[in-house]
Short mmCIF file of C-alpha atoms in Angstrom, two decimals:
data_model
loop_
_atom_site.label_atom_id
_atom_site.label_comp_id
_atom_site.label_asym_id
_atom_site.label_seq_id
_atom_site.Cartn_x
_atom_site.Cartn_y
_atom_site.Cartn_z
CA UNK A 1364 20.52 -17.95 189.16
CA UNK A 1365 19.31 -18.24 186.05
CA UNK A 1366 15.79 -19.34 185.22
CA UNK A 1367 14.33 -19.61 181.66
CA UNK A 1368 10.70 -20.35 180.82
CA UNK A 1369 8.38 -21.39 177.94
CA UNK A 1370 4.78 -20.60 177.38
CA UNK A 1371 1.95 -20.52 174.69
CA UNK A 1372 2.09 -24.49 173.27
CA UNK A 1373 -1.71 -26.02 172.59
CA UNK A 1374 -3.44 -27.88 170.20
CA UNK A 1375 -4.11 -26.25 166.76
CA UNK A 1376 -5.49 -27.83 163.61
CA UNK A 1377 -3.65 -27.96 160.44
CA UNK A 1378 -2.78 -24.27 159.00
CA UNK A 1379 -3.45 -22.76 162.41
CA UNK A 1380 -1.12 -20.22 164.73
CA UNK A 1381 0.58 -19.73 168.09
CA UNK A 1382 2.94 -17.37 169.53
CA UNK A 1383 4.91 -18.99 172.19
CA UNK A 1384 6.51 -16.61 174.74
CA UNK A 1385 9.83 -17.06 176.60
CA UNK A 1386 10.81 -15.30 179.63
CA UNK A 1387 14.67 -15.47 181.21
CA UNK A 1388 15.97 -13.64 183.98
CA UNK A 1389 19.06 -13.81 185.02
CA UNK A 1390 22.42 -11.16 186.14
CA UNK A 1391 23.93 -11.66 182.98
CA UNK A 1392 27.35 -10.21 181.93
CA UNK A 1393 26.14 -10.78 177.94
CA UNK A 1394 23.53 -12.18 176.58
CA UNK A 1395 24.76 -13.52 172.73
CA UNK A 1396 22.21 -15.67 171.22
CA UNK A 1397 18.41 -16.28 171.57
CA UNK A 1398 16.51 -19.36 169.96
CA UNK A 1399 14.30 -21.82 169.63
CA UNK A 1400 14.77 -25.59 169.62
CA UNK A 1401 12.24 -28.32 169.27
CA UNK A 1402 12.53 -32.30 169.77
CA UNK A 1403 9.57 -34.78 168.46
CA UNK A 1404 8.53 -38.10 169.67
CA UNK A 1405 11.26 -40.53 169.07
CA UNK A 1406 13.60 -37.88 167.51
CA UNK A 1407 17.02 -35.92 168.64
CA UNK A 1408 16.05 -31.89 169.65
CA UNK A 1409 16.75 -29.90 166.39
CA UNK A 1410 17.37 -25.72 166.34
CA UNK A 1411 14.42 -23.74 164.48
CA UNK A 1412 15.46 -20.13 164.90
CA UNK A 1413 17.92 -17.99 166.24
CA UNK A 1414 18.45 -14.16 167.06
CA UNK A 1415 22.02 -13.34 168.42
CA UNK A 1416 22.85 -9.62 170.17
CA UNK A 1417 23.43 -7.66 166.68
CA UNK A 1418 19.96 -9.30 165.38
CA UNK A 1419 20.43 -11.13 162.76
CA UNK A 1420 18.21 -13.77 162.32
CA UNK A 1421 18.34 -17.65 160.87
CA UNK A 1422 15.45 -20.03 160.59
CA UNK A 1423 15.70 -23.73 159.44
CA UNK A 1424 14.61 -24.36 156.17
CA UNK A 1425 11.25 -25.94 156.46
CA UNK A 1426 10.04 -22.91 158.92
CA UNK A 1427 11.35 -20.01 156.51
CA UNK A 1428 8.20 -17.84 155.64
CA UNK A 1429 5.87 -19.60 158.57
CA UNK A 1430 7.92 -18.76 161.74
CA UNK A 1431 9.02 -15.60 163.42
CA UNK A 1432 11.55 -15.00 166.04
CA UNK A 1433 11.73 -11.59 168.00
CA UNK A 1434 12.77 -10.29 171.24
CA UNK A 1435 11.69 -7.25 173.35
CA UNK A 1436 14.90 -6.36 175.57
CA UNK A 1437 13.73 -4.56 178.16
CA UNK A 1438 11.33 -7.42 179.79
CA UNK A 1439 13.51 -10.07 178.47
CA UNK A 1440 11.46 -11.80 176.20
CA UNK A 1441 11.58 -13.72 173.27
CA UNK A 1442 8.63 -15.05 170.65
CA UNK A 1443 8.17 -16.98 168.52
CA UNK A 1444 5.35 -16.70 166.02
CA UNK A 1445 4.40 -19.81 164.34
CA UNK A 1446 1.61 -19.45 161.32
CA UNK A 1447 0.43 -22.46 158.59
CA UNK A 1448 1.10 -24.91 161.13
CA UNK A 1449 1.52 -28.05 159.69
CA UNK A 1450 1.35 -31.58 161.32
CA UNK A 1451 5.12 -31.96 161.23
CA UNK A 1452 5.56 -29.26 163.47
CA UNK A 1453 4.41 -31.18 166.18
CA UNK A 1454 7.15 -30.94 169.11
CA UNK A 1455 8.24 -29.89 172.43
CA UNK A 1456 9.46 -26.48 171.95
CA UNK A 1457 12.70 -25.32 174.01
CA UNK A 1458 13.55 -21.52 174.40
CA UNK A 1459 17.77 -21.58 174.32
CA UNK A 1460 19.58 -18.74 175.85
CA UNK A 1461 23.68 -18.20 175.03
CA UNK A 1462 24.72 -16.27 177.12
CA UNK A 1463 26.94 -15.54 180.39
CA UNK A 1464 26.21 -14.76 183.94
CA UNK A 1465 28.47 -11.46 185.43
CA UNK A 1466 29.94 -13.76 187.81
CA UNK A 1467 31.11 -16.27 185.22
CA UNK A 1468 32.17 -13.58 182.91
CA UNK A 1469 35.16 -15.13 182.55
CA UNK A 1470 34.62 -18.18 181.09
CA UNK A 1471 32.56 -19.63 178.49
CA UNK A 1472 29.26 -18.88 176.68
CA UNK A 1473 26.70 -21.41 178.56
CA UNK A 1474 23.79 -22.38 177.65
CA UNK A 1475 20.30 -22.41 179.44
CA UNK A 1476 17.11 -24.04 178.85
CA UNK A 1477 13.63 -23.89 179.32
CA UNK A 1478 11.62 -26.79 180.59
CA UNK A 1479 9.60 -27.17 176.95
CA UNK A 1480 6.20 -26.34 175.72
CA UNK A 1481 4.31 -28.96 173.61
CA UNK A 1482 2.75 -28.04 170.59
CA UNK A 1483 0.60 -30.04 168.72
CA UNK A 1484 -0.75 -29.66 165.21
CA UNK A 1485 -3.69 -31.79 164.31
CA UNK A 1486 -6.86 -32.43 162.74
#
């Protein structure tokens, strides 16, 4: 079983910060990429960040310089810093894992989801 969890969504004004904190657990053969999705009101869920296993790192465009995506591999978690919030940030934000389960190590890469966090930036 795999299970895969967000935490650390709230209510921030304008220019404000949160870290939000994902936690997986799982038997997993490999483990390839870590991210960071996020769907708005009335809009399809679009990726933000990603870290895959040899750690390089992409952010969308509009979150270069504000966000920051790390992971600490012994507890299995992954961050995601988020400073100068801005109202367009406002979203449910998913915590993606790529990776496989040792008892499906024979097939594809799969992906897993958290259940979302909300984060909200307004005045």
């Amino acid at each position: 079983q795999v299970q895969v969890a967000e935490s650390g969504g709230g209510l921030v004004q304008p220019g404000g910060s949160l870290r939000l904190s994902c936690t997986f657990s799982g038997n997993f053969f490999s483990v390839n990429v870590l991210g960071w999705y996020r769907q708005a009101p009335g809009e399809q869920r679009e990726w933000v960040a990603s870290l895959d296993s040899s750690g390089e790192i992409n952010y969308l465009d509009s979150v270069k310089g504000r966000f920051t995506i790390s992971r600490d591999r012994a507890k299995n978690l992954m961050y995601l810093e988020m400073n100068s919030l801005k109202p367009e940030d406002t979203a449910v934000y998913y915590c993606n894992i790529q990776a496989r389960e040792y008892e499906r190590r024979g097939h594809g890469i799969q992906f897993y989801w958290g259940q979302g966090t909300q984060v909200t930036v307004s005045s």
